[in-house]
Each structure stands twice: as structure tokens, then as C-alpha cells.
Coordinates of C-alpha atoms and ligand atoms in Angstrom, one line a residue:
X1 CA 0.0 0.0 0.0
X2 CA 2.5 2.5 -0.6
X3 CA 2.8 3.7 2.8
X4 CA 0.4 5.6 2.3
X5 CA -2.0 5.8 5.6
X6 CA -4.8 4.4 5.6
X7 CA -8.5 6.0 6.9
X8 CA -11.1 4.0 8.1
X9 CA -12.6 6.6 10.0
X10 CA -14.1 10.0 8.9
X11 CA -12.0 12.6 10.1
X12 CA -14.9 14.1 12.2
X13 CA -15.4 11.1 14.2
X14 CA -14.8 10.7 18.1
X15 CA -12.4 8.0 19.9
X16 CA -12.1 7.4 22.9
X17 CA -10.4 4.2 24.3
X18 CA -9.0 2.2 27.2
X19 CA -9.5 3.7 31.0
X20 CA -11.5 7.0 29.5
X21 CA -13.5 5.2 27.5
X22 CA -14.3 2.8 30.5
X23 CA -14.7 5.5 33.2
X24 CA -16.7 7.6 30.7
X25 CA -19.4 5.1 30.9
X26 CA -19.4 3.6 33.9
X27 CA -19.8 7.5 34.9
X28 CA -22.6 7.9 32.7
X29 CA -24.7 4.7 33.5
X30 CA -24.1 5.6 37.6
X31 CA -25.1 9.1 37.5
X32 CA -28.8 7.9 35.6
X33 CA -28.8 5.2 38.0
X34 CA -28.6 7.7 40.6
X35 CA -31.4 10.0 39.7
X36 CA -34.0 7.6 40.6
X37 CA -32.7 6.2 43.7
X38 CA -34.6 8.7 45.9
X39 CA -37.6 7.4 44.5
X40 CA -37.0 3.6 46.1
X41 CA -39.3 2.2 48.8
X42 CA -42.4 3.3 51.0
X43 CA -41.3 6.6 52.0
X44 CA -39.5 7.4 48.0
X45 CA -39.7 10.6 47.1
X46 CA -41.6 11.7 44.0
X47 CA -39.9 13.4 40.9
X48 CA -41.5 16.5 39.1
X49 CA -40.6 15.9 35.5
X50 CA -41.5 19.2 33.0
X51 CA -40.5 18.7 29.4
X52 CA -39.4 21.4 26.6
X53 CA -43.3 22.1 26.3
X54 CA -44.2 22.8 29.6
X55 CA -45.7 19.2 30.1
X56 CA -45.3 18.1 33.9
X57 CA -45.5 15.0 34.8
X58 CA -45.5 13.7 38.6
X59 CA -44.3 10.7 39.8
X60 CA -42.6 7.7 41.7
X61 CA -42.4 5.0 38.9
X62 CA -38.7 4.3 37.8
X63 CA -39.4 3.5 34.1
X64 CA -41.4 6.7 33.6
X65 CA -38.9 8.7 35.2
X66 CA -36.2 7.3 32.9
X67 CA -37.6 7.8 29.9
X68 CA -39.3 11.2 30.3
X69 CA -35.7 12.2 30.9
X70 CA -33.9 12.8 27.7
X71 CA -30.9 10.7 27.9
X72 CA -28.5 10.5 25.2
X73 CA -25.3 9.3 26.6
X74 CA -25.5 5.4 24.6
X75 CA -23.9 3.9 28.1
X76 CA -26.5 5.8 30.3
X77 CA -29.6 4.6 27.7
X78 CA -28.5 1.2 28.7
X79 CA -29.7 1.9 32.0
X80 CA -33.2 3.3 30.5
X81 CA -33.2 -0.2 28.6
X82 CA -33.0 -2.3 32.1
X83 CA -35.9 -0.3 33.3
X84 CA -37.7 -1.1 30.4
X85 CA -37.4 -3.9 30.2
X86 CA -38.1 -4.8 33.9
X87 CA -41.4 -3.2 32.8
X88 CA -41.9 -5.5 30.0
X89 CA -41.1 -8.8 31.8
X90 CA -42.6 -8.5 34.7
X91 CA -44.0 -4.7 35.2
X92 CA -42.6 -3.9 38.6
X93 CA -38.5 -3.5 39.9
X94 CA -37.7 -0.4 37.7
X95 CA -36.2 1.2 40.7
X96 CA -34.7 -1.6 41.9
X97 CA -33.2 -2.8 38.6
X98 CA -31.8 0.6 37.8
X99 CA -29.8 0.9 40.9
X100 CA -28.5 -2.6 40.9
X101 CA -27.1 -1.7 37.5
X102 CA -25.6 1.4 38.6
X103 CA -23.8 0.1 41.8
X104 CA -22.6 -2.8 40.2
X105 CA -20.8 -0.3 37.7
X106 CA -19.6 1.6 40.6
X107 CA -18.1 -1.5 41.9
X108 CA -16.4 -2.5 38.6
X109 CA -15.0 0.9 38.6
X110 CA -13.0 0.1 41.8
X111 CA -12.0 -3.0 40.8
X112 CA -10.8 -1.6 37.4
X113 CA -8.8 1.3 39.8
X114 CA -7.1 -2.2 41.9
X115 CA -6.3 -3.5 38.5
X116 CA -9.3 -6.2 38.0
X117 CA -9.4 -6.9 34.1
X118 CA -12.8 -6.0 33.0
X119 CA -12.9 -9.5 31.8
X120 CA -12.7 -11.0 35.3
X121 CA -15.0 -8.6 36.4
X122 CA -17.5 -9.5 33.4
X123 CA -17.2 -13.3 34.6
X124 CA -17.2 -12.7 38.6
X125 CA -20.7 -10.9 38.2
X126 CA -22.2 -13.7 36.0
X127 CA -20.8 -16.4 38.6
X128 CA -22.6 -14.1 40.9
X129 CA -25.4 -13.4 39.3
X130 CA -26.1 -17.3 39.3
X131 CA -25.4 -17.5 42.9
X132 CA -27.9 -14.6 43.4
X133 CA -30.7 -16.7 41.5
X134 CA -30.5 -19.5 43.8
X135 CA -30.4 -17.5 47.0
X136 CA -33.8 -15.9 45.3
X137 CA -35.3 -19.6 45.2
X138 CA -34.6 -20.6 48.0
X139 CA -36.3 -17.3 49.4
X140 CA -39.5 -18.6 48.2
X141 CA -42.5 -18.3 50.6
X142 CA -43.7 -22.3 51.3
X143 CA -47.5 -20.6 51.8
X144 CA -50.0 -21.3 48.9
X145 CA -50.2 -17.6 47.1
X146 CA -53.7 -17.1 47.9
X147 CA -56.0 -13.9 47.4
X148 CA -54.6 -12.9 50.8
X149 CA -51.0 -13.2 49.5
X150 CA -51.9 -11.6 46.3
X151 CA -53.8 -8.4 48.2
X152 CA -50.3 -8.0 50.3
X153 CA -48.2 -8.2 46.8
X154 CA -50.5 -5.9 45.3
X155 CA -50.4 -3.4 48.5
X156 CA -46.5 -4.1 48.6
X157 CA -46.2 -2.7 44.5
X158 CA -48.8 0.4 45.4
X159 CA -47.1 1.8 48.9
X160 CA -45.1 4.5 48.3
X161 CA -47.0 5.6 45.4
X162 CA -49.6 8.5 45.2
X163 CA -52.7 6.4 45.0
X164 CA -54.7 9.7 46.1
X165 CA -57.3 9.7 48.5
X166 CA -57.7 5.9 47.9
X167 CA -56.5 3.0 50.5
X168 CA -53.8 0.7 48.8
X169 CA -56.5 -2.1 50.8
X170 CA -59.3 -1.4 48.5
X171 CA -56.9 -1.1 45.4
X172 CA -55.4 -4.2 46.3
X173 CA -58.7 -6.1 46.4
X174 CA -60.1 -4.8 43.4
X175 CA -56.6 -5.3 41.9
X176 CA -56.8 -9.2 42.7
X177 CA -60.2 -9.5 41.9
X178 CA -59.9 -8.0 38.0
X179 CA -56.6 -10.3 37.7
X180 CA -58.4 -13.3 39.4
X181 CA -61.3 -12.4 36.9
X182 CA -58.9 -13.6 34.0
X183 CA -57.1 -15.9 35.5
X184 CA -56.9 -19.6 32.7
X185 CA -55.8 -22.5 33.5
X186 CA -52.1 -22.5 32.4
X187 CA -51.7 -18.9 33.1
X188 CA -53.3 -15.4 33.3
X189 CA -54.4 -13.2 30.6
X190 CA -53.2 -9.9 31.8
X191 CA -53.9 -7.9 28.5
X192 CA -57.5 -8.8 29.1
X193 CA -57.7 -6.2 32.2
X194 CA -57.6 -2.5 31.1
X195 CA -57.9 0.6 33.6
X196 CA -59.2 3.2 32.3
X197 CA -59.2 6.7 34.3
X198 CA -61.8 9.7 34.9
X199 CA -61.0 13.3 36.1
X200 CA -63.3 14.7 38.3
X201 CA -64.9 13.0 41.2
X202 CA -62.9 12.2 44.1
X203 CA -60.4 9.3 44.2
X204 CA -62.6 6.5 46.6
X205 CA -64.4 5.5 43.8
X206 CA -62.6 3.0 41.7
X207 CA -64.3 0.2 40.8
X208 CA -63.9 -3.0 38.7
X209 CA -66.1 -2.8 35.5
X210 CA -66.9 -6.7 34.1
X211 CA -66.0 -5.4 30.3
X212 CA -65.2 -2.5 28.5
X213 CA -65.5 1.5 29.0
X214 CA -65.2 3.7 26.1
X215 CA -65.3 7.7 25.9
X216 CA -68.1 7.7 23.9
X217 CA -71.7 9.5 24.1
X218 CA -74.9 8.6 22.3
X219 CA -75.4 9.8 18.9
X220 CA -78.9 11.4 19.6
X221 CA -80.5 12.4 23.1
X222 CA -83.2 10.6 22.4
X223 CA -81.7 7.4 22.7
X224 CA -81.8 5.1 25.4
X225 CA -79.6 5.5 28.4
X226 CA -79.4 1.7 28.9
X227 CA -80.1 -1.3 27.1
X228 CA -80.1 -4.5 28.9
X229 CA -79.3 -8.1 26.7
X230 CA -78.5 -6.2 24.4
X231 CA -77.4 -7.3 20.6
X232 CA -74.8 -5.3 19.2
X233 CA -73.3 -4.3 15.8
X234 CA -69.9 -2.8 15.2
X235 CA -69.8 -1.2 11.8
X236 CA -67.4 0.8 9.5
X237 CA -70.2 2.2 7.5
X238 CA -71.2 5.7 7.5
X239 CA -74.8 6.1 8.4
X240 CA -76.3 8.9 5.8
X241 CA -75.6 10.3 2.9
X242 CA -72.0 11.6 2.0
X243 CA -71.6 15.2 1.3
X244 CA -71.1 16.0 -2.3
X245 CA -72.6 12.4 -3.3
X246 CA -75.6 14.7 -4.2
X247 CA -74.3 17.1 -6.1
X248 CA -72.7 15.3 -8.3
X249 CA -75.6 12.9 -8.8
X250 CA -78.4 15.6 -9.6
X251 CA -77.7 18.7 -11.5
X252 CA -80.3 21.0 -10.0
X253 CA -82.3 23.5 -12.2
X254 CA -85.7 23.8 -11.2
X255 CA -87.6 23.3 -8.0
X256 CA -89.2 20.2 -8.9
X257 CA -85.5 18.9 -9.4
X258 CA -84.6 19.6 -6.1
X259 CA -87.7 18.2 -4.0
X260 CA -86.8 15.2 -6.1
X261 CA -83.5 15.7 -4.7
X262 CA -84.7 16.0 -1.6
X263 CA -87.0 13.4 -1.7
X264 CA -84.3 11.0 -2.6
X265 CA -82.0 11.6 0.0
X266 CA -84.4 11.8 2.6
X267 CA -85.2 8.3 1.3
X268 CA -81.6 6.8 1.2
X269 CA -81.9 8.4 4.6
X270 CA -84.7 6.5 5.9
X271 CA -83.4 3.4 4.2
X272 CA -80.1 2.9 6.3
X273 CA -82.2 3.5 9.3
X274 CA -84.4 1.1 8.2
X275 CA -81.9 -1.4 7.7
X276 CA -80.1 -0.8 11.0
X277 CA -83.6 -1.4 12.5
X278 CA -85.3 -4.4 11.1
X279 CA -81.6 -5.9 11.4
X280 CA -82.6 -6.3 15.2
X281 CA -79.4 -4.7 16.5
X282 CA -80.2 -3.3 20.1
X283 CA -77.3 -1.2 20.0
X284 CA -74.8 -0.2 16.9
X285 CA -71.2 1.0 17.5
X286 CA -69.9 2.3 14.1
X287 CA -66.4 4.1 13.8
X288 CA -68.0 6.3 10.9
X289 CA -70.4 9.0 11.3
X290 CA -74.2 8.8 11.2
X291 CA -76.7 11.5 10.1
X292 CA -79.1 13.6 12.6
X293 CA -81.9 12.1 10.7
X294 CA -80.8 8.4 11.1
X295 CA -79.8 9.0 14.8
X296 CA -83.0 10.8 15.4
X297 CA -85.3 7.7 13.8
X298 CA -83.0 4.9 15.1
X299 CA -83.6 6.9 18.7
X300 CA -87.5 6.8 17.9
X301 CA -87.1 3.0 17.3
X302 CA -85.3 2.9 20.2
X303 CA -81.8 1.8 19.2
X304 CA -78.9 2.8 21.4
X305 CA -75.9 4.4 18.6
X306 CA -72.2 5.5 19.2
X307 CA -70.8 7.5 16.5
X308 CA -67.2 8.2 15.1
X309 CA -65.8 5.4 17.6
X310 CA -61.8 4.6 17.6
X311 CA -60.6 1.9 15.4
X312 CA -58.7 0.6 19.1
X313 CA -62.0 0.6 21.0
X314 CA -63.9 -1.2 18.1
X315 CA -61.6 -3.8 18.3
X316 CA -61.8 -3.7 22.1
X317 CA -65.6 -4.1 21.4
X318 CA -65.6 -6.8 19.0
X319 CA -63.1 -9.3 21.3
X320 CA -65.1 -9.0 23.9
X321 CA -68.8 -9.3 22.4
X322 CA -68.1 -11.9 20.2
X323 CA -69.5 -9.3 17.4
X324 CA -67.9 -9.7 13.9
X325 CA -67.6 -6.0 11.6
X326 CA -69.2 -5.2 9.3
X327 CA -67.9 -3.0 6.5
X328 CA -71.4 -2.4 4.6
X329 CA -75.0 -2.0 5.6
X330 CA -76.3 -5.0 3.2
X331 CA -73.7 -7.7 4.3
X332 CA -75.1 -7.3 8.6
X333 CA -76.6 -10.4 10.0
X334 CA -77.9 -11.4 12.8
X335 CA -74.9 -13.9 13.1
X336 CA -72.6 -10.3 13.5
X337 CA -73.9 -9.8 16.5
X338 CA -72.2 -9.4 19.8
X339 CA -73.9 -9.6 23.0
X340 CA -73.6 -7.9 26.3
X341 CA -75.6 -7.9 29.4
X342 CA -75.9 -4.0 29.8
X343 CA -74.7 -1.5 27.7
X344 CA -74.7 1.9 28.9
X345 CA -74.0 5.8 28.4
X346 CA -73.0 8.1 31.8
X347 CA -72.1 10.9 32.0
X348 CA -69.1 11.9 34.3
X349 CA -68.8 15.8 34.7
X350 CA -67.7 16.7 31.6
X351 CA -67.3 13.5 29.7
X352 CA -69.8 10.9 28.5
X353 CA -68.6 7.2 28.6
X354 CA -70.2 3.9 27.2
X355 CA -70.2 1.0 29.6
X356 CA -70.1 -2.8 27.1
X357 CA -70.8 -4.9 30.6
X358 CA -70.6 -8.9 30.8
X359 CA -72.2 -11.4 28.2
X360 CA -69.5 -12.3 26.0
X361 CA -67.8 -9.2 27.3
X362 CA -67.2 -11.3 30.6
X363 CA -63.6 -12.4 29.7
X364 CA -62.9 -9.0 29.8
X365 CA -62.8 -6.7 32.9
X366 CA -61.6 -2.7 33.2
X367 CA -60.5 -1.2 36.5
X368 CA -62.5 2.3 36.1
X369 CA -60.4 4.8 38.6
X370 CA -61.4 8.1 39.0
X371 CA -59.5 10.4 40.9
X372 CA -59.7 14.6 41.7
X373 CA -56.8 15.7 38.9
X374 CA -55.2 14.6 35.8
X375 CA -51.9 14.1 37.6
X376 CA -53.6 11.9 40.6
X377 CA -55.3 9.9 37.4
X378 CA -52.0 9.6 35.9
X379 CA -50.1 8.3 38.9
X380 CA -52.7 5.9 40.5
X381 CA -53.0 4.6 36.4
X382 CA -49.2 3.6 36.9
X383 CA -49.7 2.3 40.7
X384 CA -52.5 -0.2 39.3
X385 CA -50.6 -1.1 36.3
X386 CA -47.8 -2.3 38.7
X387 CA -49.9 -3.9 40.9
X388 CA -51.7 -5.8 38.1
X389 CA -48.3 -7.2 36.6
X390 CA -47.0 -8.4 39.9
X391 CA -50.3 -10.0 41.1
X392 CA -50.4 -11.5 37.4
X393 CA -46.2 -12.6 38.0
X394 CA -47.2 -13.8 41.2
X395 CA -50.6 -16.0 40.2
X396 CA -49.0 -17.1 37.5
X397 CA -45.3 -18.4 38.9
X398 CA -47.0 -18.9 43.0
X399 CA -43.9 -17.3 44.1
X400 CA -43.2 -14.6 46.5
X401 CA -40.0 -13.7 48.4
X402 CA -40.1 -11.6 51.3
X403 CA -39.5 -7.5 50.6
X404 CA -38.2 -4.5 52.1
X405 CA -34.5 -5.7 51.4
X406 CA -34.9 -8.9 53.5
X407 CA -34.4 -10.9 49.6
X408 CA -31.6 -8.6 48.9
X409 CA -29.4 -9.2 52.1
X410 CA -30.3 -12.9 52.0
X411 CA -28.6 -12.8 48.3
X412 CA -25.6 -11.1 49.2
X413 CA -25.1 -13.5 52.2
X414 CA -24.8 -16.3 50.0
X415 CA -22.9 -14.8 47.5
X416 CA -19.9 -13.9 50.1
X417 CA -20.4 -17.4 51.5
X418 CA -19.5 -18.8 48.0
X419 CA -17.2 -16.4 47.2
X420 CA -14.7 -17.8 49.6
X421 CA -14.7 -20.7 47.5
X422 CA -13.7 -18.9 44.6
X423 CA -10.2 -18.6 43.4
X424 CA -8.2 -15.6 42.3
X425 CA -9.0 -12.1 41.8
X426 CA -12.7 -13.6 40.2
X427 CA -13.4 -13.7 44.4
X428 CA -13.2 -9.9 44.4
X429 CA -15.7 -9.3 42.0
X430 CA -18.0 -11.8 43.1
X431 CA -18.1 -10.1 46.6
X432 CA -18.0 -6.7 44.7
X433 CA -21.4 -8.3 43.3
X434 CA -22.8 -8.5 46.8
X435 CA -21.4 -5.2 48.0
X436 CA -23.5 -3.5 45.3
X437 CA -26.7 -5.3 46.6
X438 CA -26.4 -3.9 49.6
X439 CA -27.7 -0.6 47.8
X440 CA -31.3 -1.8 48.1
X441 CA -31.5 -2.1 52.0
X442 CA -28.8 1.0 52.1
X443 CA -31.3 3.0 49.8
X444 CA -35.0 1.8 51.7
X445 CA -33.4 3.3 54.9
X446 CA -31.6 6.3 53.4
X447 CA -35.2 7.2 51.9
X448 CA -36.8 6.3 55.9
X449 CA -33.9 9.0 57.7
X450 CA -32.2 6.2 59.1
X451 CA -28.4 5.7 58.9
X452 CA -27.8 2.9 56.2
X453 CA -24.7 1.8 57.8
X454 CA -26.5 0.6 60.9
X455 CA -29.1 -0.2 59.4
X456 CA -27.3 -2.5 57.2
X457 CA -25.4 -4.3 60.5
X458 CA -28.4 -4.3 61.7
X459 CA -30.2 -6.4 59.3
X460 CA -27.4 -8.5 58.8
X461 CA -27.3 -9.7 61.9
X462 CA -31.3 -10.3 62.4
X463 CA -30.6 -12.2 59.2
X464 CA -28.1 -14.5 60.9
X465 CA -30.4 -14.7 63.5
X466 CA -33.8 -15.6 62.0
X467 CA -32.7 -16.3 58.3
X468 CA -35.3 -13.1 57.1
X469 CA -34.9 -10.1 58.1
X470 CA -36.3 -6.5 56.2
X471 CA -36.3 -3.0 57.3
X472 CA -40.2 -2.3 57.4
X473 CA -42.6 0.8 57.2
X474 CA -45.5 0.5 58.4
X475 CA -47.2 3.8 59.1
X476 CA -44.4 6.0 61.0
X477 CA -42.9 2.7 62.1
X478 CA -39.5 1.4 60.7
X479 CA -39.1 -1.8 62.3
X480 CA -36.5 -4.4 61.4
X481 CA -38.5 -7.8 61.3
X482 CA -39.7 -10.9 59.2
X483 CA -41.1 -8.5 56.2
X484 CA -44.0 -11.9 55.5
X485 CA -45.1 -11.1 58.6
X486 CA -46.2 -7.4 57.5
X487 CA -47.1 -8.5 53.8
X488 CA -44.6 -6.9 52.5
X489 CA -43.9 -9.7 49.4
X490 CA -42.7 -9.2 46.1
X491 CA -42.9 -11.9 43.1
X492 CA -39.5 -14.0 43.1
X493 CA -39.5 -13.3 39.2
X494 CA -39.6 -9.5 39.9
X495 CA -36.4 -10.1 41.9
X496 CA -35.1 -12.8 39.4
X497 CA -35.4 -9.9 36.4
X498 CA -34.1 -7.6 38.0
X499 CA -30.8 -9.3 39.3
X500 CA -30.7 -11.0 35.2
X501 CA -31.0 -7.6 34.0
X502 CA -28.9 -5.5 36.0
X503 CA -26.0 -7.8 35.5
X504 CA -26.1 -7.8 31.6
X505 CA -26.1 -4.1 31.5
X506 CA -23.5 -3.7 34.0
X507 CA -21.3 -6.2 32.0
X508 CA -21.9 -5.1 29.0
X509 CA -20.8 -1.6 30.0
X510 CA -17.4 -2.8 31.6
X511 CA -16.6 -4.6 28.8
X512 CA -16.3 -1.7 26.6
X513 CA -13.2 0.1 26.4
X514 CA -13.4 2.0 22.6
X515 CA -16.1 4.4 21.8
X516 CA -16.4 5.6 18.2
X517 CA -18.5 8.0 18.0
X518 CA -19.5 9.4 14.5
X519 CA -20.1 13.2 14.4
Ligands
LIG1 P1 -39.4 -0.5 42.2 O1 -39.5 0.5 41.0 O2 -38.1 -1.1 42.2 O3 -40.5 -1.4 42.3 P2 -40.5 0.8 44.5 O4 -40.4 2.3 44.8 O5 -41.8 0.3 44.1 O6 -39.4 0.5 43.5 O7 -40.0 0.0 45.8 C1 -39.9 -1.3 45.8 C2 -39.2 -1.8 47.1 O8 -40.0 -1.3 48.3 C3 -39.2 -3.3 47.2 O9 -37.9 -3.7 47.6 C4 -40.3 -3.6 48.2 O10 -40.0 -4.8 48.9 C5 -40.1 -2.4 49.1 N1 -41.3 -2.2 50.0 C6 -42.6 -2.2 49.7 N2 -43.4 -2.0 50.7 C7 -42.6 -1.9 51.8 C8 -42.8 -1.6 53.2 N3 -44.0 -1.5 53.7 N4 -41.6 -1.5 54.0 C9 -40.4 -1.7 53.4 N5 -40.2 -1.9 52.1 C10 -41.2 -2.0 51.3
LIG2 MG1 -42.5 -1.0 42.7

């Protein structure tokens, strides 16, 4: 090659390699890590997150917080991706997850300072990591998860969170009974529960809904408020006549021509409602719109008729009816039907919504909350979210480890048990790997105004004693005890995830020592 140099990269991009490189991102990933420990535990703070547009948005959840920030350093967005997908596993353990990762990058960056290869690091924390998965199973509660178990895993998810004037209890209960609602055999069908909120009345009234709510009102006041046993169509058909269809059909130049105009709209008119009518339909939902006219005679026939509806709540509909759509007026039969035992319209303050209750519908259940402000709707919709994916974890696996740390100081126990076992400098990172644990227990008391180093010897030695030991809230109490003995329980998979998750991003991260960053 002539000894001539070579480029492979364009002049413009960014290196940076070895120790910077390393420190850059473990920096990075700690720092994000960081912002939402605050947030961990019963007595976590709450974050106030405003965006370029002036948006706010108030909360205590990990994931949200992470990703209404707008992170850009790639090292840091790996952080952002254990919370997510902690939220996408099992739903609950953002927090958690997050922080894990960042101390255990905090760790690796004092075993890189003592001269730890990364690659030792990378393979101390897997050994680890597996070490950390069997402690977690051998946490396991020997109780059957019942719907007691379940209400205290729920109440466990919610506490902490701004559930407004509402009891975590109640929640809890109607929680359990939604998930318990679609519980199968081999499983639980978790999509089939929605929540869906409502501004305006005051928080104490959430209850569970045996179907579907939609924010919807009734095409024409004359309708019926209410229609019990009700046969339903769901239609993409537009119910009158479409503007400029008459124009182009009839040139008009005389009066005559236009009453015959007239008189053949209003007919086309009368036909569609006609047709809706003697098809036997109780109630039509179409996602198109229908005429005053048609509404106003379907009303008189006493047909119940929801205009201009979503394509995402027809479908909604139509899976839990049974109904089939119908995409013109001549092809609806009686075989398209869905059926529901009560279909209503309410009105809430300044919304109407349209209740498809039981029948078909039954396999289906929405968890209506309502709550005073949009930010208290917002907040308690992310508090019964998580408490609906752990119950689901919980149902579905049966198994719950105790909480408030007591699962986190039991892993890192074992893990420096082992680790004495463990030849070489490998032994420091697998005790690094228990070291960074710590940060749960360290964090739940930090966030209670307790000292975390005591608290942490504390704990540790109740834990020798008695094999479980947590650091509980209950009320203005902080009580170090047998957290299954205050229903404080979390699933073991939301423990499991987060350990699994925590440790790949941390690894990954350490292993990298050459960033190339194109300009
Ligand atoms: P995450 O996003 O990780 O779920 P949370 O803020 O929900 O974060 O806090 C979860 C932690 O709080 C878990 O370790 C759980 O066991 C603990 N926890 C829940 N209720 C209590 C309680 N009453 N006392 C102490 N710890 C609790
Ligand atoms: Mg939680």
C-alpha cells in the first residue's frame, strides 16, 4: 500500500479508548442510576418531570422517570433499557433494577482502579449473578399464594406511590379480583384487564367494570340511556348520505329537481335506518359518522348508537362481544352480532362514557379509577398497572419472596459465603457483586432517615439470626423484622429480572473500552 495511511474513519469522528473510554461510561450509567434512587421504597420521594413544552408529569415510577428524561449518553440509555425492560417482563422493579445496575458499575469501577481486568469482572458478576438466583429460590415463601398473599403483593407494588385519597386495601382487592377475573388454567391473561381513568370525582371511587369502558356518548339524546341483553353491531359504515354524493348525482335547475332531490336523499336516509332497524341490532357502535336524521329515527325505534368510535375501541368491542364488523350495511346479520348484558351511556362531569358490561364481554374486565386531577389519574394509572403485573407474576409463577430488602441481604449473604470458595481475583468481583446489593436495603433506609450503615449491621445480623430479616414501614414505624409477617412480598420473578438484567447491562458496560462516536 504504498505507505500511504490508511483511513477508516471519517475525520470528524470521536475516539475514545482504554480507562476513559471505560470511566466515561461507567460515569454515565451511575449518574442515571442515581437520579432515581430517591424514588425507592415506602417513604421514596416523588420526581416533578416538565418537558421542553411545559408538560409536567409527577411521579414515583422508575421506568417513567427514565424515559421522560432525555438521555443520550448510549452507556446511560442502557440503564433506560433495564428499566424497560423490567417493565416489560414482569411490570414492577424499575427502581430496583436501575440501581443494581448502577452500583454494580460503581463497583467494577474500583475493581478496574485495583487492576481487576474488565474481563474478570465480566465473569465474577455472571458467577454471581447465578449464585444470586438461587439464594432468590430458596427465598420462596412455602405458603399457597392465595388472594390474601396476592392483596399483600399488590399493597406491597402500590405503597409508596400517590394512590390519592384511595386505601392501597381497597386497590389491592379490586386489583386481585380483576386479575383473578382472568385468571386460565395454564396462566393469566393480563392484557384482558384495562384501567381506564376519569378526572373529576374524588379518588374512593374506583371500581372494577366486568367489560369494557369507552369515551363515547350517544349519537342522539333521544336514545336510550341503557339497554339490557343487548345485541350489538360494530360497523365501519357511514350512516347517511356523504356530502357531495348529491351534487354530483343531480344537476339541479328547477324546484321540482330539487324536491326530487330532496325526496331521494331523505329516502336513502330512511333506508339505512331502516336497515339498522329491522336488522334487530339493540345497540350499533360504528367508527364512521351517522346523520341527525338516522340517529334521530334509530332513537325513535329505540336503538342505542355510538358515533365516530376509535378503530382501538372497536376492536376492544368486537373481542369481547363476540360481534364480527361489518364493513357495509347490506352484508349485517344477525350472526354479527355481539352480545352484552348491559350497555350503557354516563355521563361523568364533563365526559360521556359507554359501559359494554358482561355477556361475552365477561372475559374482559376494566378497572375504572377516578381520581380529583389529571396528575392523581396519571399516577394511580401507573400504581395499578404495577400492581396488576406483579399479582399477574405472582398467580401465575406462585412465588413470593419476602421485601423490604430482606431478599436482597439474603442474596448477598450467600454470594460472600460462596465467594470464599472462589479462586483468584474472580473472588473480588463476586463479593463486589454482593457489595453492590447492599444498595437496596442501604437505599430503603436512606429514603426512611435512618443511617444505612447501621441499618445495614443491623439487618445482617437479624438475618443471621432468623434467616429473614427486612427493614419495614408501616405507618411512621421502621421496624426491622420478618417482612412476611407485614405482607410486604414481592414476586420472586420480579427479583429474578431484575438481578438478570442488572448484571447484563453492567457487563456489557465494563466490557467496553473503545467508543467511536461518529459526528
Ligand atoms: P421499584 O420500582 O423497584 O418497584 P418501589 O419504589 O416500588 O421501586 O420500591 C420497591 C421496594 O420497596 C421493594 O424492595 C419492596 O419490597 C419495598 N417495599 C414495599 N413495601 C414496603 C414496606 N412497607 N416496607 C419496606 N419496604 C417496602
Ligand atoms: Mg414497585
Amino acid at each position: 500500500m504504498g505507505g500511504q495511511p490508511m483511513f477508516i474513519m471519517s475525520e470528524d469522528s470521536q475516539r475514545t479508548q482504554g480507562r476513559d473510554a471505560q470511566s466515561s461510561n461507567i460515569m454515565a450509567g451511575k449518574a442515571v442510576a442515581e437520579s432515581v434512587r430517591t424514588t425507592l421504597g415506602p417513604r421514596g420521594m416523588d420526581k416533578m418531570l416538565v418537558d421542553s413544552s411545559g408538560e409536567v408529569v409527577i411521579t414515583n415510577d422508575g421506568a417513567t422517570i427514565l424515559n421522560e428524561m432525555d438521555i443520550e449518553h448510549p452507556a446511560a440509555q442502557m440503564i433506560v433499557e433495564v428499566a424497560d425492560s423490567q417493565e416489560e417482563e414482569v411490570g414492577d422493579g424499575t427502581t430496583t433494577a436501575a440501581v443494581i445496575a448502577g452500583n454494580l458499575l460503581g463497583e467494577a469501577e474500583d475493581l478496574i482502579e485495583q487492576d481487576v481486568h474488565a474481563t474478570t469482572i465480566v465473569e465474577g458478576y455472571h458467577e454471581a449473578s447465578e449464585i444470586a438466583l438461587e439464594a432468590i429460590s430458596e427465598q420462596v415463601s412455602e405458603e399457597v399464594v392465595d388472594d390474601e398473599v396476592l392483596k399483600q403483593v399488590a399493597e406491597s407494588s402500590m405503597t409508596g406511590k400517590g394512590t390519592g385519597g384511595l386505601t392501597a386495601e381497597s386497590l389491592a382487592e379490586t386489583v386481585v379480583e380483576a386479575i383473578r377475573h382472568v385468571e386460565l388454567e395454564d396462566g393469566v391473561a393480563r392484557d384482558n384487564v384495562t384501567v381506564h381513568t376519569q378526572i373529576g370525582a374524588s379518588s374512593n371511587a374506583t371500581e372494577l367494570v366486568p367489560g369494557i369502558v369507552i369515551d363515547e356518548e350517544p349519537a342522539h339524546d333521544g336514545m336510550p340511556g341503557e339497554v339490557e341483553d343487548a345485541s350489538l353491531a360494530v360497523l365501519d359504515v357511514e350512516l347517511g348520505v356523504r356530502t357531495g354524493e348529491i351534487d354530483a348525482e343531480y344537476s339541479i335547475d328547477s324546484i321540482d329537481q330539487l324536491n326530487t332531490a330532496i325526496d331521494a336523499e331523505e329516502s336513502e336516509v330512511r333506508g339505512y335506518a331502516e336497515t339498522v332497524a329491522e336488522s334487530g341490532a339493540d345497540v350499533v357502535f360504528t367508527t364512521e359518522d351517522v346523520d341527525d336524521r338516522v340517529a334521530s329515527y334509530l332513537a325513535s325505534e329505540g336503538v342505542l348508537v355510538f358515533e365516530g368510535i376509535g378503530d382501538s375501541d372497536a376492536k376492544d368491542i368486537v373481542s369481547a362481544t363476540g360481534a364480527t364488523r361489518v364493513g357495509a350495511l347490506d352484508d349485517l346479520e344477525e350472526t354479527d352480532f355481539g352480545q352484552a348484558d348491559r350497555i350503557s351511556a354516563e355521563n361523568y362531569g364533563d365526559d360521556d362514557l359507554a359501559f359494554v358490561e358482561g355477556g361475552a364481554a365477561a372475559e374482559t374486565v376494566t378497572v375504572f379509577v377516578r381520581g380529583g386531577t389529571e396528575h392523581v389519574v396519571d399516577e394511580l394509572e401507573r400504581a395499578i398497572g404495577d400492581a396488576l403485573d406483579v399479582v399477574a407474576t405472582a398467580l401465575a409463577s406462585g412465588e413470593v419472596v419476602p421485601g423490604a430488602g430482606a431478599t436482597e441481604i439474603a442474596i448477598a449473604d450467600k454470594i460472600r459465603e460462596e465467594a470464599a470458595g472462589i479462586e483468584g481475583r474472580k473472588q473480588l468481583a463476586v463479593n463486589a457483586f454482593a457489595d453492590a446489593l447492599d444498595i437496596v436495603p442501604r437505599t430503603l433506609a436512606a429514603n426512611t432517615g435512618r443511617d444505612p450503615i447501621d441499618a445495614l449491621v443491623d439487618l445482617r445480623s437479624a438475618h443471621d439470626s432468623t434467616g429473614r430479616a427486612g427493614l419495614i414501614t408501616s405507618g411512621e414505624e421502621v421496624t426491622i423484622d420478618d417482612p412476611f409477617d407485614y405482607g410486604v412480598i414481592d414476586p420472586a420473578d420480579v427479583k429474578r429480572e431484575a438481578i438478570e438484567s442488572a448484571t447484563e447491562a453492567a457487563t456489557m458496560i465494563a466490557r467496553i473500552d473503545d467508543v467511536i462516536a461518529a459526528e
